């Protein structure tokens, strides 16, 4: 087997996967006759280990290996299982998503969850978009708006992560997520007092949160890094959507794609197909601040996990701004 892995510093969050482990996982997935020709770890992912695996007589597959359970934060616990449980709800865009060929939660091979999936054609939009002149990116954002809207049209019965725990109200689900974020930051040795203030504000304003009374499907991480493009198309053309492991039921306005689409005017074409938000609504504006605070807390934790310590102070400044705006409501 030709084997290539990414070199990481000792103690890095993403732990290595060996050639022997790859062979054992593929043997379990495809039987003892599966001959692994090559396995190459792919960059770009920040949570799971992702490898392209070539097996004799088969199309290439993607092997994704989750972190060990004891390295998973509360807000990122069992994400691979959550993705697996949520897949049927993404049926409206299933043609754009990889197929899961095998999943193993037993931990008998290497003490970690893993899945084997089909490999999507195309190139990551993180790279592919750069090949096009910037004015043509408007079409990309319109396509993304259409995809996000289609996902958000799917409704559920309760709020929270698709695999659970779920809650009867949106307020309960959101307060629980914020409390978990606070606890994760404390565990990481970071000051979480500002998140604690957001928890208190959300709990006090639960009636406003509970105006959202119909759970909608949220992708959780839909944006440029998790979208594939046709490398030969004359304009940016989305062909694939990846990594819905943070999928949940909630308010579409709380989804990552809605948050990040609103940060720059360049992305305004997104709203042409997604539909405009009612920013004049006082309740919606207040909820948006709570959602922004939740994203900031999660970003702080991720930067700590990735060792990007120089970028952590920015999250405290952003959170101060949000708390100031919440105080004015």
PDB file of N, CA, C and O in Angstrom, residues 128-166:
ATOM      1  N   UNK A 128     -11.404  26.146  -5.831  1.00  0.00           N
ATOM      2  CA  UNK A 128     -11.981  26.342  -7.155  1.00  0.00           C
ATOM      3  C   UNK A 128     -12.457  27.749  -7.448  1.00  0.00           C
ATOM      4  O   UNK A 128     -12.349  28.223  -8.591  1.00  0.00           O
ATOM      5  N   UNK A 129     -12.990  28.441  -6.436  1.00  0.00           N
ATOM      6  CA  UNK A 129     -13.506  29.792  -6.679  1.00  0.00           C
ATOM      7  C   UNK A 129     -12.415  30.744  -7.157  1.00  0.00           C
ATOM      8  O   UNK A 129     -12.673  31.678  -7.923  1.00  0.00           O
ATOM      9  N   UNK A 130     -11.189  30.509  -6.724  1.00  0.00           N
ATOM     10  CA  UNK A 130     -10.095  31.415  -7.079  1.00  0.00           C
ATOM     11  C   UNK A 130      -9.781  31.403  -8.563  1.00  0.00           C
ATOM     12  O   UNK A 130      -9.101  32.300  -9.075  1.00  0.00           O
ATOM     13  N   UNK A 131     -10.271  30.384  -9.266  1.00  0.00           N
ATOM     14  CA  UNK A 131     -10.013  30.294 -10.704  1.00  0.00           C
ATOM     15  C   UNK A 131     -10.940  31.193 -11.518  1.00  0.00           C
ATOM     16  O   UNK A 131     -10.751  31.325 -12.731  1.00  0.00           O
ATOM     17  N   UNK A 132     -11.911  31.806 -10.861  1.00  0.00           N
ATOM     18  CA  UNK A 132     -12.904  32.626 -11.565  1.00  0.00           C
ATOM     19  C   UNK A 132     -12.766  34.091 -11.162  1.00  0.00           C
ATOM     20  O   UNK A 132     -12.415  34.402 -10.009  1.00  0.00           O
ATOM     21  N   UNK A 133     -13.061  35.010 -12.076  1.00  0.00           N
ATOM     22  CA  UNK A 133     -13.051  36.441 -11.711  1.00  0.00           C
ATOM     23  C   UNK A 133     -14.100  36.709 -10.636  1.00  0.00           C
ATOM     24  O   UNK A 133     -15.180  36.107 -10.631  1.00  0.00           O
ATOM     25  N   UNK A 134     -13.791  37.597  -9.740  1.00  0.00           N
ATOM     26  CA  UNK A 134     -14.639  37.819  -8.581  1.00  0.00           C
ATOM     27  C   UNK A 134     -16.080  38.195  -8.922  1.00  0.00           C
ATOM     28  O   UNK A 134     -17.012  37.754  -8.234  1.00  0.00           O
ATOM     29  N   UNK A 135     -16.339  38.977  -9.955  1.00  0.00           N
ATOM     30  CA  UNK A 135     -17.749  39.285 -10.270  1.00  0.00           C
ATOM     31  C   UNK A 135     -18.592  38.041 -10.544  1.00  0.00           C
ATOM     32  O   UNK A 135     -19.801  38.055 -10.306  1.00  0.00           O
ATOM     33  N   UNK A 136     -17.960  36.968 -11.025  1.00  0.00           N
ATOM     34  CA  UNK A 136     -18.718  35.756 -11.331  1.00  0.00           C
ATOM     35  C   UNK A 136     -19.099  34.979 -10.072  1.00  0.00           C
ATOM     36  O   UNK A 136     -19.903  34.039 -10.146  1.00  0.00           O
ATOM     37  N   UNK A 137     -18.547  35.369  -8.934  1.00  0.00           N
ATOM     38  CA  UNK A 137     -18.878  34.677  -7.691  1.00  0.00           C
ATOM     39  C   UNK A 137     -20.338  34.912  -7.293  1.00  0.00           C
ATOM     40  O   UNK A 137     -20.887  34.165  -6.486  1.00  0.00           O
ATOM     41  N   UNK A 138     -20.951  35.948  -7.840  1.00  0.00           N
ATOM     42  CA  UNK A 138     -22.358  36.221  -7.510  1.00  0.00           C
ATOM     43  C   UNK A 138     -23.228  35.009  -7.827  1.00  0.00           C
ATOM     44  O   UNK A 138     -24.133  34.658  -7.066  1.00  0.00           O
ATOM     45  N   UNK A 139     -22.946  34.349  -8.941  1.00  0.00           N
ATOM     46  CA  UNK A 139     -23.711  33.165  -9.303  1.00  0.00           C
ATOM     47  C   UNK A 139     -23.514  32.042  -8.306  1.00  0.00           C
ATOM     48  O   UNK A 139     -24.460  31.283  -8.021  1.00  0.00           O
ATOM     49  N   UNK A 140     -22.316  31.930  -7.771  1.00  0.00           N
ATOM     50  CA  UNK A 140     -22.043  30.917  -6.741  1.00  0.00           C
ATOM     51  C   UNK A 140     -22.912  31.164  -5.515  1.00  0.00           C
ATOM     52  O   UNK A 140     -23.538  30.238  -4.981  1.00  0.00           O
ATOM     53  N   UNK A 141     -22.977  32.423  -5.070  1.00  0.00           N
ATOM     54  CA  UNK A 141     -23.759  32.740  -3.875  1.00  0.00           C
ATOM     55  C   UNK A 141     -25.258  32.531  -4.122  1.00  0.00           C
ATOM     56  O   UNK A 141     -25.985  32.130  -3.205  1.00  0.00           O
ATOM     57  N   UNK A 142     -25.710  32.779  -5.337  1.00  0.00           N
ATOM     58  CA  UNK A 142     -27.120  32.508  -5.653  1.00  0.00           C
ATOM     59  C   UNK A 142     -27.412  31.010  -5.541  1.00  0.00           C
ATOM     60  O   UNK A 142     -28.447  30.607  -5.004  1.00  0.00           O
ATOM     61  N   UNK A 143     -26.503  30.192  -6.051  1.00  0.00           N
ATOM     62  CA  UNK A 143     -26.690  28.740  -5.941  1.00  0.00           C
ATOM     63  C   UNK A 143     -26.693  28.303  -4.474  1.00  0.00           C
ATOM     64  O   UNK A 143     -27.505  27.461  -4.064  1.00  0.00           O
ATOM     65  N   UNK A 144     -25.806  28.895  -3.692  1.00  0.00           N
ATOM     66  CA  UNK A 144     -25.745  28.548  -2.277  1.00  0.00           C
ATOM     67  C   UNK A 144     -27.033  28.944  -1.567  1.00  0.00           C
ATOM     68  O   UNK A 144     -27.529  28.219  -0.685  1.00  0.00           O
ATOM     69  N   UNK A 145     -27.599  30.077  -1.951  1.00  0.00           N
ATOM     70  CA  UNK A 145     -28.870  30.505  -1.380  1.00  0.00           C
ATOM     71  C   UNK A 145     -29.993  29.531  -1.685  1.00  0.00           C
ATOM     72  O   UNK A 145     -30.836  29.233  -0.831  1.00  0.00           O
ATOM     73  N   UNK A 146     -30.001  29.010  -2.902  1.00  0.00           N
ATOM     74  CA  UNK A 146     -31.021  28.036  -3.280  1.00  0.00           C
ATOM     75  C   UNK A 146     -30.881  26.751  -2.463  1.00  0.00           C
ATOM     76  O   UNK A 146     -31.873  26.189  -1.985  1.00  0.00           O
ATOM     77  N   UNK A 147     -29.646  26.286  -2.302  1.00  0.00           N
ATOM     78  CA  UNK A 147     -29.402  25.057  -1.526  1.00  0.00           C
ATOM     79  C   UNK A 147     -29.809  25.253  -0.077  1.00  0.00           C
ATOM     80  O   UNK A 147     -30.483  24.401   0.524  1.00  0.00           O
ATOM     81  N   UNK A 148     -29.402  26.379   0.517  1.00  0.00           N
ATOM     82  CA  UNK A 148     -29.741  26.646   1.920  1.00  0.00           C
ATOM     83  C   UNK A 148     -31.256  26.717   2.111  1.00  0.00           C
ATOM     84  O   UNK A 148     -31.794  26.171   3.082  1.00  0.00           O
ATOM     85  N   UNK A 149     -31.934  27.388   1.199  1.00  0.00           N
ATOM     86  CA  UNK A 149     -33.389  27.488   1.318  1.00  0.00           C
ATOM     87  C   UNK A 149     -34.042  26.119   1.259  1.00  0.00           C
ATOM     88  O   UNK A 149     -34.961  25.816   2.020  1.00  0.00           O
ATOM     89  N   UNK A 150     -33.555  25.275   0.361  1.00  0.00           N
ATOM     90  CA  UNK A 150     -34.142  23.938   0.226  1.00  0.00           C
ATOM     91  C   UNK A 150     -33.939  23.116   1.496  1.00  0.00           C
ATOM     92  O   UNK A 150     -34.844  22.387   1.918  1.00  0.00           O
ATOM     93  N   UNK A 151     -32.767  23.223   2.096  1.00  0.00           N
ATOM     94  CA  UNK A 151     -32.518  22.516   3.356  1.00  0.00           C
ATOM     95  C   UNK A 151     -33.442  23.040   4.446  1.00  0.00           C
ATOM     96  O   UNK A 151     -34.072  22.277   5.183  1.00  0.00           O
ATOM     97  N   UNK A 152     -33.569  24.346   4.551  1.00  0.00           N
ATOM     98  CA  UNK A 152     -34.370  24.966   5.607  1.00  0.00           C
ATOM     99  C   UNK A 152     -35.869  24.735   5.434  1.00  0.00           C
ATOM    100  O   UNK A 152     -36.631  24.954   6.379  1.00  0.00           O
ATOM    101  N   UNK A 153     -36.287  24.298   4.265  1.00  0.00           N
ATOM    102  CA  UNK A 153     -37.700  23.992   4.055  1.00  0.00           C
ATOM    103  C   UNK A 153     -38.109  22.675   4.724  1.00  0.00           C
ATOM    104  O   UNK A 153     -39.297  22.416   4.925  1.00  0.00           O
ATOM    105  N   UNK A 154     -37.121  21.847   5.075  1.00  0.00           N
ATOM    106  CA  UNK A 154     -37.424  20.565   5.726  1.00  0.00           C
ATOM    107  C   UNK A 154     -37.741  20.828   7.198  1.00  0.00           C
ATOM    108  O   UNK A 154     -36.969  21.490   7.898  1.00  0.00           O
ATOM    109  N   UNK A 155     -38.864  20.325   7.665  1.00  0.00           N
ATOM    110  CA  UNK A 155     -39.273  20.567   9.047  1.00  0.00           C
ATOM    111  C   UNK A 155     -39.227  19.285   9.868  1.00  0.00           C
ATOM    112  O   UNK A 155     -39.334  18.176   9.336  1.00  0.00           O
ATOM    113  N   UNK A 156     -39.068  19.459  11.186  1.00  0.00           N
ATOM    114  CA  UNK A 156     -39.011  18.335  12.109  1.00  0.00           C
ATOM    115  C   UNK A 156     -40.033  18.476  13.215  1.00  0.00           C
ATOM    116  O   UNK A 156     -40.955  19.296  13.130  1.00  0.00           O
ATOM    117  N   UNK A 157     -39.842  17.704  14.280  1.00  0.00           N
ATOM    118  CA  UNK A 157     -40.817  17.682  15.369  1.00  0.00           C
ATOM    119  C   UNK A 157     -40.289  18.293  16.663  1.00  0.00           C
ATOM    120  O   UNK A 157     -41.077  18.776  17.479  1.00  0.00           O
ATOM    121  N   UNK A 158     -38.964  18.258  16.874  1.00  0.00           N
ATOM    122  CA  UNK A 158     -38.378  18.807  18.093  1.00  0.00           C
ATOM    123  C   UNK A 158     -37.118  19.580  17.729  1.00  0.00           C
ATOM    124  O   UNK A 158     -36.633  19.503  16.597  1.00  0.00           O
ATOM    125  N   UNK A 159     -36.587  20.328  18.691  1.00  0.00           N
ATOM    126  CA  UNK A 159     -35.430  21.184  18.455  1.00  0.00           C
ATOM    127  C   UNK A 159     -34.155  20.538  19.008  1.00  0.00           C
ATOM    128  O   UNK A 159     -34.201  19.793  19.987  1.00  0.00           O
ATOM    129  N   UNK A 160     -33.020  20.889  18.403  1.00  0.00           N
ATOM    130  CA  UNK A 160     -31.739  20.403  18.877  1.00  0.00           C
ATOM    131  C   UNK A 160     -31.047  19.524  17.850  1.00  0.00           C
ATOM    132  O   UNK A 160     -31.536  19.358  16.718  1.00  0.00           O
ATOM    133  N   UNK A 161     -29.882  18.947  18.193  1.00  0.00           N
ATOM    134  CA  UNK A 161     -29.161  18.073  17.265  1.00  0.00           C
ATOM    135  C   UNK A 161     -30.058  16.947  16.767  1.00  0.00           C
ATOM    136  O   UNK A 161     -30.885  16.424  17.517  1.00  0.00           O
ATOM    137  N   UNK A 162     -29.904  16.569  15.517  1.00  0.00           N
ATOM    138  CA  UNK A 162     -30.784  15.551  14.943  1.00  0.00           C
ATOM    139  C   UNK A 162     -30.718  14.252  15.734  1.00  0.00           C
ATOM    140  O   UNK A 162     -31.734  13.612  15.994  1.00  0.00           O
ATOM    141  N   UNK A 163     -29.514  13.861  16.165  1.00  0.00           N
ATOM    142  CA  UNK A 163     -29.350  12.621  16.931  1.00  0.00           C
ATOM    143  C   UNK A 163     -29.642  12.802  18.412  1.00  0.00           C
ATOM    144  O   UNK A 163     -29.530  11.843  19.181  1.00  0.00           O
ATOM    145  N   UNK A 164     -29.997  14.016  18.820  1.00  0.00           N
ATOM    146  CA  UNK A 164     -30.314  14.288  20.213  1.00  0.00           C
ATOM    147  C   UNK A 164     -29.112  14.842  20.969  1.00  0.00           C
ATOM    148  O   UNK A 164     -27.986  14.816  20.472  1.00  0.00           O
ATOM    149  N   UNK A 165     -29.366  15.368  22.173  1.00  0.00           N
ATOM    150  CA  UNK A 165     -30.685  15.457  22.796  1.00  0.00           C
ATOM    151  C   UNK A 165     -31.562  16.510  22.106  1.00  0.00           C
ATOM    152  O   UNK A 165     -31.052  17.503  21.593  1.00  0.00           O
ATOM    153  N   UNK A 166     -32.861  16.245  22.099  1.00  0.00           N
ATOM    154  CA  UNK A 166     -33.796  17.191  21.501  1.00  0.00           C
ATOM    155  C   UNK A 166     -34.691  17.793  22.578  1.00  0.00           C
ATOM    156  O   UNK A 166     -34.798  17.262  23.684  1.00  0.00           O
TER     157      UNK A 166
END
